[in-house]
XYZ file of C-alpha atoms in Angstrom:
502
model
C 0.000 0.000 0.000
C 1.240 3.742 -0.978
C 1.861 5.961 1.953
C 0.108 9.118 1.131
C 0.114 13.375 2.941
C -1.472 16.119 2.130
C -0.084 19.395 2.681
C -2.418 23.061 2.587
C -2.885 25.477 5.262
C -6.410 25.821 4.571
C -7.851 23.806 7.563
C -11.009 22.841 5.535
C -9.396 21.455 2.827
C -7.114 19.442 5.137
C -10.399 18.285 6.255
C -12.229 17.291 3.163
C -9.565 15.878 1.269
C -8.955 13.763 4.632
C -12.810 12.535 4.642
C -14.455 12.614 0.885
C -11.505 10.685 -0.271
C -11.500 7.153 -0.222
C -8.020 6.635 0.731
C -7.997 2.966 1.895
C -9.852 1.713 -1.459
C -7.430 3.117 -3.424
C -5.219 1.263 -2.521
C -3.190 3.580 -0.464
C -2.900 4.739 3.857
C -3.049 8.764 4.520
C -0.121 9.133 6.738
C -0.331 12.686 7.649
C -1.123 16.364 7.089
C 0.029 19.864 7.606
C -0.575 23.759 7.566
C 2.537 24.992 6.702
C 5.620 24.017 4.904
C 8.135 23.472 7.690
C 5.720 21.047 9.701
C 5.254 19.673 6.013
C 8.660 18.818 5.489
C 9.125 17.129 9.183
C 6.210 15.028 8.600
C 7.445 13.933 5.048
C 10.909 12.965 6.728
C 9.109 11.275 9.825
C 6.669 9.236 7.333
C 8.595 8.942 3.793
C 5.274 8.929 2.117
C 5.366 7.735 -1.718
C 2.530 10.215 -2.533
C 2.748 14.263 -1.804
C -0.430 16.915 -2.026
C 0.481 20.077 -1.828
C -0.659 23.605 -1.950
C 2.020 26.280 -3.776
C 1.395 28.822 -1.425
C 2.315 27.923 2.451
C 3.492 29.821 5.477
C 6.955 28.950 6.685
C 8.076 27.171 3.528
C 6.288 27.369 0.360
C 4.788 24.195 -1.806
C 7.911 24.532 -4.292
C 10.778 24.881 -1.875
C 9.041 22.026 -0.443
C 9.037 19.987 -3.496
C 12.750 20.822 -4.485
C 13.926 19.953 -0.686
C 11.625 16.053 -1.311
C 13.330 15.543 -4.494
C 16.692 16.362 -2.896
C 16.356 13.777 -0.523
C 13.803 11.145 -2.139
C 13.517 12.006 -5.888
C 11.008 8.520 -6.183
C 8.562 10.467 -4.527
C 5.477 11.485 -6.565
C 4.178 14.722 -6.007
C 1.403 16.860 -7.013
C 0.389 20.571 -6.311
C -2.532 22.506 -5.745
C -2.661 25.930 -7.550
C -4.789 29.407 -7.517
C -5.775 31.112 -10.390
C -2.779 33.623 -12.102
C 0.093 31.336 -10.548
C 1.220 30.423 -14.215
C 4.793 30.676 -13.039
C 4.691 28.765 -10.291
C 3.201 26.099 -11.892
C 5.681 26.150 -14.622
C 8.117 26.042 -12.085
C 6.370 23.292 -10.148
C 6.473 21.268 -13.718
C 10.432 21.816 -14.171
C 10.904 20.404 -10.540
C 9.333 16.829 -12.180
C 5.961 17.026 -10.555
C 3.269 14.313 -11.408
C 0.503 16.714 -11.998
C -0.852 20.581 -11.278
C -4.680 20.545 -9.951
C -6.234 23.845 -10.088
C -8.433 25.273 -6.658
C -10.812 24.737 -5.711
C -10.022 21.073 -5.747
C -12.995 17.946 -6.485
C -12.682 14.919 -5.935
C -13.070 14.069 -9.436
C -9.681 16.017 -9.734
C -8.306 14.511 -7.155
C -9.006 10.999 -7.786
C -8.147 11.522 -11.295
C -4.084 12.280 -10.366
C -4.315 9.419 -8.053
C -4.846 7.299 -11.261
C -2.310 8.541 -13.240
C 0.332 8.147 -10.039
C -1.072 4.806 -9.947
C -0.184 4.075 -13.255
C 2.506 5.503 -13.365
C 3.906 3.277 -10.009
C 2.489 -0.028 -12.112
C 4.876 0.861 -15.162
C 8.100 1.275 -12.633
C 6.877 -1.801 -11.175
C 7.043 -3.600 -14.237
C 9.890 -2.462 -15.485
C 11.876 -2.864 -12.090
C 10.619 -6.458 -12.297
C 11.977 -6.747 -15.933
C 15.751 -5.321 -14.618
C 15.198 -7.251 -11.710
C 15.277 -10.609 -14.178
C 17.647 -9.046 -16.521
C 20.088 -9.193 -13.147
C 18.853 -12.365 -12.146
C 20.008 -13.781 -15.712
C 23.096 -11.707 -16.023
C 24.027 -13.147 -12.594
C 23.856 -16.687 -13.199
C 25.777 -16.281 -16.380
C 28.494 -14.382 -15.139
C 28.716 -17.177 -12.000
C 28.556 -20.125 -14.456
C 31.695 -18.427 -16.712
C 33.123 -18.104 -13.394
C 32.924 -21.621 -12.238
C 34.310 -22.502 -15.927
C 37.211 -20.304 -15.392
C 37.736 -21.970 -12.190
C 38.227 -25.603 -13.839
C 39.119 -24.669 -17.147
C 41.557 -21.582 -16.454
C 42.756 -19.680 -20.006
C 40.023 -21.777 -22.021
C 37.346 -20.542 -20.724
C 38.704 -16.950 -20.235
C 36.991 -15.825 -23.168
C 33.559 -16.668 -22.124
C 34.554 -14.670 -18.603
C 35.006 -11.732 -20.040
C 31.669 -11.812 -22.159
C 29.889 -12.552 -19.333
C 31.663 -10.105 -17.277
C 30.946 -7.171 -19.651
C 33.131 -4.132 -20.425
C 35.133 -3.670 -17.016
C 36.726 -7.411 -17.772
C 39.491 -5.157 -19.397
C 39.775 -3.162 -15.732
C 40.925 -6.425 -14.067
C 43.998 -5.889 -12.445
C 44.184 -9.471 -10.492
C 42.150 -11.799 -9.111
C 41.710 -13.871 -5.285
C 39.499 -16.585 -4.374
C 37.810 -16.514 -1.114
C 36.757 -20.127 0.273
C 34.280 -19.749 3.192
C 33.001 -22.322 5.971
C 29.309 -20.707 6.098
C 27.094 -18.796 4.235
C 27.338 -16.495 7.097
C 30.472 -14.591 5.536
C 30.185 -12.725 2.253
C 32.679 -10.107 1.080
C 31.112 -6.438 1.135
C 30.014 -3.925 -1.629
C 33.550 -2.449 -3.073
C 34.489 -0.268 -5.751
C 38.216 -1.541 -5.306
C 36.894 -5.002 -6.431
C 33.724 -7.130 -7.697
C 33.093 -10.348 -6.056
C 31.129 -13.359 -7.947
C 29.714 -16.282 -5.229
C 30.209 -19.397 -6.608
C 29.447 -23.276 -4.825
C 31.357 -26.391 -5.811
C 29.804 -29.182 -4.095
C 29.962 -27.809 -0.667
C 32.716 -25.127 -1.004
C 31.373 -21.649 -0.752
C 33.332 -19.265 -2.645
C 34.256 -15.856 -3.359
C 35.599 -14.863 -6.392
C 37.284 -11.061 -6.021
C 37.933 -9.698 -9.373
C 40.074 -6.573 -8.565
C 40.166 -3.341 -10.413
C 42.889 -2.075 -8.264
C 45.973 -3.888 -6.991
C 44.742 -5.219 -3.118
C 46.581 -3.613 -0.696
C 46.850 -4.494 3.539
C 43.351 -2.149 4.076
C 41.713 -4.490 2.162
C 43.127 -7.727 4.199
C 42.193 -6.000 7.024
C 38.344 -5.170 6.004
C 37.719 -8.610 5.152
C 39.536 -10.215 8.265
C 37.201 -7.999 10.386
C 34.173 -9.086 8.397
C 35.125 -13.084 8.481
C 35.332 -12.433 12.577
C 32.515 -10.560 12.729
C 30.688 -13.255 10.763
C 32.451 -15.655 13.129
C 33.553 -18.474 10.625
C 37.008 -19.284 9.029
C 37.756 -18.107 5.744
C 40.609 -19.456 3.926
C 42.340 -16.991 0.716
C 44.464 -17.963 -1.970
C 47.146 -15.952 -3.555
C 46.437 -12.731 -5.531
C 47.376 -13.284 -9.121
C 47.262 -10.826 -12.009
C 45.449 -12.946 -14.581
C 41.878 -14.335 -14.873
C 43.320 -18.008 -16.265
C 45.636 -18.661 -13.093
C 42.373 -18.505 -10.691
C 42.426 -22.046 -10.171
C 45.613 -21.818 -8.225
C 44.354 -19.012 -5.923
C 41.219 -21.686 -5.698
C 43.440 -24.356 -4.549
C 45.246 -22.567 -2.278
C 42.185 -21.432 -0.510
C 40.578 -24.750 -0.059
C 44.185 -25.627 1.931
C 43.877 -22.422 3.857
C 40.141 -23.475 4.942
C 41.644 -26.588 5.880
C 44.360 -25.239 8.375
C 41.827 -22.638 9.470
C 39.675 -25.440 10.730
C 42.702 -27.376 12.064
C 43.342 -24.280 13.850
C 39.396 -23.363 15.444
C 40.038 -19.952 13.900
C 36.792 -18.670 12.576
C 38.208 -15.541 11.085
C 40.206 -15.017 7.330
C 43.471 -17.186 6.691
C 45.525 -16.118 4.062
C 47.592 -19.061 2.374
C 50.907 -17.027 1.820
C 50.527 -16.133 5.602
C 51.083 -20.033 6.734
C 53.960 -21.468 6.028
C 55.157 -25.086 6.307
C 54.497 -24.560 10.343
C 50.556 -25.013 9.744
C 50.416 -26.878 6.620
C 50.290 -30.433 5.591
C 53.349 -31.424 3.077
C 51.616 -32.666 -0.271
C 51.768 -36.367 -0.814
C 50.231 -37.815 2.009
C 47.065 -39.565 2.834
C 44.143 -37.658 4.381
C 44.560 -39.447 7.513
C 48.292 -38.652 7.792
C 47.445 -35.249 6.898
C 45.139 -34.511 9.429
C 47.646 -36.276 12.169
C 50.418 -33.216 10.427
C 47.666 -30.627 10.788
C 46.255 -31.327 14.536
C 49.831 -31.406 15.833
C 50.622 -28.599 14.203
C 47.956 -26.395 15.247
C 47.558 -28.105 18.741
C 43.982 -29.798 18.066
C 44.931 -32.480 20.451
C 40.749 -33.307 19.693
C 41.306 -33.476 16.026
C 44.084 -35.630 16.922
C 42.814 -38.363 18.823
C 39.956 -38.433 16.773
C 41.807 -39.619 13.930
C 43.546 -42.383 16.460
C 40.035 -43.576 17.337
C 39.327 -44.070 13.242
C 42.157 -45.677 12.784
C 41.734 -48.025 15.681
C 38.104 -48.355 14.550
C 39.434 -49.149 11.033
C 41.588 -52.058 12.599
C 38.915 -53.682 14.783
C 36.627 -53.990 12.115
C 38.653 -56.156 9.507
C 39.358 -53.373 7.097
C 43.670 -54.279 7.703
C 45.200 -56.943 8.646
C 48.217 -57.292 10.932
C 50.795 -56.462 8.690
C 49.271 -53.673 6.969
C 48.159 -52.459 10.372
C 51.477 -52.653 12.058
C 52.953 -50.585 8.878
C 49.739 -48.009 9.102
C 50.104 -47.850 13.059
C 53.823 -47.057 13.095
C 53.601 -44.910 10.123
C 50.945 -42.831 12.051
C 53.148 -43.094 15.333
C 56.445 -41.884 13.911
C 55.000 -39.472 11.854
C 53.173 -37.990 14.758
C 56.647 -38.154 17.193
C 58.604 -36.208 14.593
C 55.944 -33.063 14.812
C 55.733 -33.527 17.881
C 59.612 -33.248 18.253
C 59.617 -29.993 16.164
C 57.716 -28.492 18.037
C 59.315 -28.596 20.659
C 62.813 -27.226 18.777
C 64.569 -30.520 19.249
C 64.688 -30.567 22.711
C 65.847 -33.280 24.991
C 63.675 -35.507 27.081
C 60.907 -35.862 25.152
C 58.858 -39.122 24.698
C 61.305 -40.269 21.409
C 64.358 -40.635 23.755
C 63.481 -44.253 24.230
C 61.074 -44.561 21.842
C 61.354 -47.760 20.174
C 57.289 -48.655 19.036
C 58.462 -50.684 16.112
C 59.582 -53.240 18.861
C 56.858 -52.982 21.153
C 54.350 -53.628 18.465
C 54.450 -56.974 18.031
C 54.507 -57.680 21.712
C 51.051 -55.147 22.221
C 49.587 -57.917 18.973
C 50.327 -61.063 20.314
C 48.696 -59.901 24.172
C 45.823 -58.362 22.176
C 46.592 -54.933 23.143
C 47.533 -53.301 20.187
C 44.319 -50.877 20.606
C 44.821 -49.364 23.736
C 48.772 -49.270 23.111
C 48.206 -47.201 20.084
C 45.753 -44.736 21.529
C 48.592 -44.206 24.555
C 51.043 -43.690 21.943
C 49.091 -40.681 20.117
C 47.941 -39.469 23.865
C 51.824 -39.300 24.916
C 52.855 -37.512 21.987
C 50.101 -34.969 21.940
C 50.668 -34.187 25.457
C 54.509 -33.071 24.848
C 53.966 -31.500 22.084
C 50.824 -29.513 23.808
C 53.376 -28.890 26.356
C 56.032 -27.372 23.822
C 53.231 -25.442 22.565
C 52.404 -24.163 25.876
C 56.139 -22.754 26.078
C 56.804 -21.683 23.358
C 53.412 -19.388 22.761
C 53.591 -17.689 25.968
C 57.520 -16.971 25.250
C 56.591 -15.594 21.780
C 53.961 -13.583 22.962
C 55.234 -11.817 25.481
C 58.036 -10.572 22.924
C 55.346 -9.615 20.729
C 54.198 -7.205 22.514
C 57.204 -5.553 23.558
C 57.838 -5.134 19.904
C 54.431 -3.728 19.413
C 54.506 -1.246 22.479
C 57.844 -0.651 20.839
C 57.282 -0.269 17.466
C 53.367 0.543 17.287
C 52.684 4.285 16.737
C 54.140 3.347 13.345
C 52.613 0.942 10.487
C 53.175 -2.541 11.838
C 51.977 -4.967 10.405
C 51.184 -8.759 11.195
C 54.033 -10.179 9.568
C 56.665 -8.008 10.827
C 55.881 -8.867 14.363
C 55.655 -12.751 13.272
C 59.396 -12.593 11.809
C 60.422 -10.640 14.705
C 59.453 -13.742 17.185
C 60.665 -16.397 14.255
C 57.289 -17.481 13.280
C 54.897 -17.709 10.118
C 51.991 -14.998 10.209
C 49.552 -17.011 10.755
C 50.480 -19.566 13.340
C 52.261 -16.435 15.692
C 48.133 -15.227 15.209
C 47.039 -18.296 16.321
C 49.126 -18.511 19.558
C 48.854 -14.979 20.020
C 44.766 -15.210 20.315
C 44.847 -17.988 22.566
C 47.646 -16.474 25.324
C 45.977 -13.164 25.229
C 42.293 -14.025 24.304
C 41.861 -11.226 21.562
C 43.495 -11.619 18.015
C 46.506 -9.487 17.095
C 44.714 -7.088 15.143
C 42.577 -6.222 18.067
C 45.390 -5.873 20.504
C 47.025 -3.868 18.204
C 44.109 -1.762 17.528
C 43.144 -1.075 21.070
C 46.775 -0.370 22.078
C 46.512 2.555 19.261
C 43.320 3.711 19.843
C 43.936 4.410 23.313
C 47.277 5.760 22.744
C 45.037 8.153 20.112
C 42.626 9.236 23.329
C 45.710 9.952 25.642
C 47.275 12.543 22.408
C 43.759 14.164 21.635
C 43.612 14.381 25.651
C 46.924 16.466 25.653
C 45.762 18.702 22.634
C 47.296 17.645 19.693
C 45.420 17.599 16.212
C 43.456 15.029 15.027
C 46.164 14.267 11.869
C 48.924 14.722 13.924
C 47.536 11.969 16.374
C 46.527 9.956 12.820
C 50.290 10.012 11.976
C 51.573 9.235 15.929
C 49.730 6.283 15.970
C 50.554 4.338 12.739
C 47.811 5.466 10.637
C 48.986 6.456 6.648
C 45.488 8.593 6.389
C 43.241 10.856 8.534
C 40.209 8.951 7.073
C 40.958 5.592 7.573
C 42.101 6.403 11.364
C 38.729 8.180 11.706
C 36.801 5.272 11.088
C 38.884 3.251 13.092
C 38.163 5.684 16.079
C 34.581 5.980 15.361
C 34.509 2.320 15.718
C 36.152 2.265 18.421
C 34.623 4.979 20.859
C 31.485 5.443 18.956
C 32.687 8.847 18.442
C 34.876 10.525 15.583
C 38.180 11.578 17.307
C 36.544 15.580 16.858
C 33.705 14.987 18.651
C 36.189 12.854 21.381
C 37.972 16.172 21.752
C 34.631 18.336 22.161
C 32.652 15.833 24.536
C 36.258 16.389 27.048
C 35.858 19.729 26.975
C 38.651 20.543 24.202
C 37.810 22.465 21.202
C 38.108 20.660 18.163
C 40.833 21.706 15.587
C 40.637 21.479 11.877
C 42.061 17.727 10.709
């Protein structure tokens, strides 16, 4: 239903219109009305009616400044105007400013009914036509996300038919990185830095990011804050600069989905940030792989769920003994020498006199081979969760003496990694479980409330930008804003100080 007001400052043609009209049968609800052209414009930005009446000549604000003030801020609006005799000018006027139609005073309801038509006919045609370009999108959509998914398996073959479907900017394409999500609950935003195309193989939800400009750390940023808020992981490829070599960026972000689960974190993992610390080496069998991956991101669950497979593999007849003692120790060792690098080669550990290739045979012929193997996995997960243990809150607490150090400056993620000696995103890993936050939080908050304390003391609001490692005013505004709820102005004037020019 059309929202409808009615705007004259004749009090008894408020009244009529309000009561001869048949508002509700036509299909639309009378919202409001008002005497005079300032209450007339509240109303309208109270009630956003689709429908305006209103009389030329108006106390406060007349009908036209009215009209031009509407179309400023909702040119959709339809609006129609009541006019005296010997107001020729006006009306021209009103006609220039895209009204619907002029009704002449004194006003029927003949008159009256008869504009209502022709808005009503007028609002079926954009209906019709937004329908149409609704379906147009619909179609061009699909298209463009089936040349997509061809580009994805095809690469250079199918280029051609990407950049048809694409349409003219194809030849703005600077690079290209594909997103793979866990959930639906993550989608990259609106950007005029990039275009992103959604596309689902079998249960992989991705995000294609066709870039028009070359992606820089901001954008990294944006999307890591988006994947957290979303809470789910999100694992990214590589950027590369042409359309064909998307399949690689595709593969690369299925793996970094895979650590990112490995890992519990349910924010964005970028594949060139993890390193052979976090990753499976190729080759291997999914079952070794996931032993690689839970030791190396400390999912001692992860872990001993792939012991109790394997064990249930065994007891139900799917190996026998000798392919089971050569599965078994395969696991085992596998999982000791991880475990050993984790701990940087330390002495002590459970490999000192660790000799399960002799044991074995001894835990088969006793029937014990079970139980054996599951204390095996148990002993080596707890050292290496103890190695962990050391060496995260070690690493951390240099971290952030090199960012207390070194933060009122750019500082990014990986220069604080290769400061404590580890891969980007393992260092974030242990980082958000010693201190409970991730890294770009902590680093955030540290500069945002080293930005209060230099407002505090006076100091401009692009002086305190630069202080605190931000390259523009802009960007460290919305940070703030975010932050406080306030812009870093308005900080400065709710304490009491006056607020400089940026």
């Amino acid at each position: 239903m059309l929202k409808a007001a009615v705007f004259d400052d004749e009090y008894i043609v408020l009244q009529g219109l309000r009561a001869m009209i048949d508002w509700t049968g036509l299909g639309i609800e009378l919202v409001g009305t008002a005497g005079d052209g300032l209450s007339a414009l509240a109303l309208f930005r109270e009630e956003r009616p689709d429908l305006i009446f209103t009389d030329i000549r108006m106390p406060g604000m007349d009908g036209l400044q009215l009209i031009e003030e509407v179309m400023r801020e909702a040119p959709e609006t339809y609006c129609i105007v009541f006019s005296g005799f010997n107001e020729f000018d006006y009306v021209k006027r009103a006609i220039n400013l895209g009204v619907v139609d002029y009704l002449e005073k004194p006003i029927t309801i003949e008159s009256i009914e008869k504009a209502i038509g022709k808005v009503l006919g007028r609002v079926s045609e954009q209906q019709e036509m937004d329908a149409m370009k609704r379906k147009v999108e619909v179609s061009s959509r699909e298209l463009l996300e089936k040349a997509v998914l061809e580009l994805l398996m095809s690469g250079a073959d199918a280029e051609g038919k990407w950049r048809e479907s694409f349409g003219p900017h194809a030849a703005e394409v600077e690079a290209v990185t594909v997103l793979a999500a866990a959930s639906e609950a993550f989608a990259p935003p609106d950007h005029p830095a990039y275009r992103a195309v959604p596309v689902k193989i079998g249960q992989e939800r991705l995000h294609v990011l066709f870039h028009f400009l070359p992606p820089g750390q901001e954008l990294w940023d944006e999307l890591l804050g988006e994947s957290e808020q979303a809470g789910t992981a999100v694992g990214c490829g590589r950027t590369y600069p042409r359309p064909a070599e998307v399949a690689e960026s595709y593969r690369q972000a299925v793996r970094a989905l895979q650590s990112a689960r490995f890992l519990g974190e349910k924010s964005l993992v970028r594949f060139e940030d993890l390193g052979e610390r976090i990753t499976a080496p190729e080759g291997l069998s999914e079952r070794e792989e996931a032993v690689i991956l839970s030791l190396r991101s400390g999912n001692r669950e992860g872990l001993m769920e792939q012991a109790e497979r394997f064990i249930a593999s065994i007891q139900s007849g799917k190996l026998g003994i000798e392919a089971a003692e050569h599965e078994m120790l395969r696991l085992i060792y596998l999982a000791a020498e991880e475990s050993k690098k984790n701990a940087g080669d330390a002495a002590g550990g459970p490999w000192e006199s660790f000799m399960p290739h002799i044991e074995f045979r001894e835990m088969a012929a006793n029937g014990e081979v079970a139980a054996w193997f599951r204390r095996q996995i148990e002993k080596i997960a707890d050292w290496s969760s103890s190695a962990r243990e050391d060496t995260k809150h070690a690493a951390v607490t240099r971290a952030r003496q090199y960012i207390e150090g070194h933060g009122t400056r750019d500082l990014t993620l990986q220069e604080v990694a290769e400061h404590v000696g580890m891969n980007p995103t393992y260092f974030s890993v242990l980082f958000k479980e010693e201190m409970g936050e991730s890294y770009i939080k902590y680093l955030t908050r540290y500069r945002m409330e080293l930005a209060k304390s230099l407002l505090l003391q006076g100091l401009k609001v692009q002086e305190v930008s630069e202080k605190v490692g931000y390259h523009t005013y802009r960007h460290f505004s919305e940070v703030f804003k975010k932050y406080t709820g306030v812009t870093p102005g308005q900080y400065k004037e709710l304490s009491g100080l006056p607020a400089p020019p940026a």
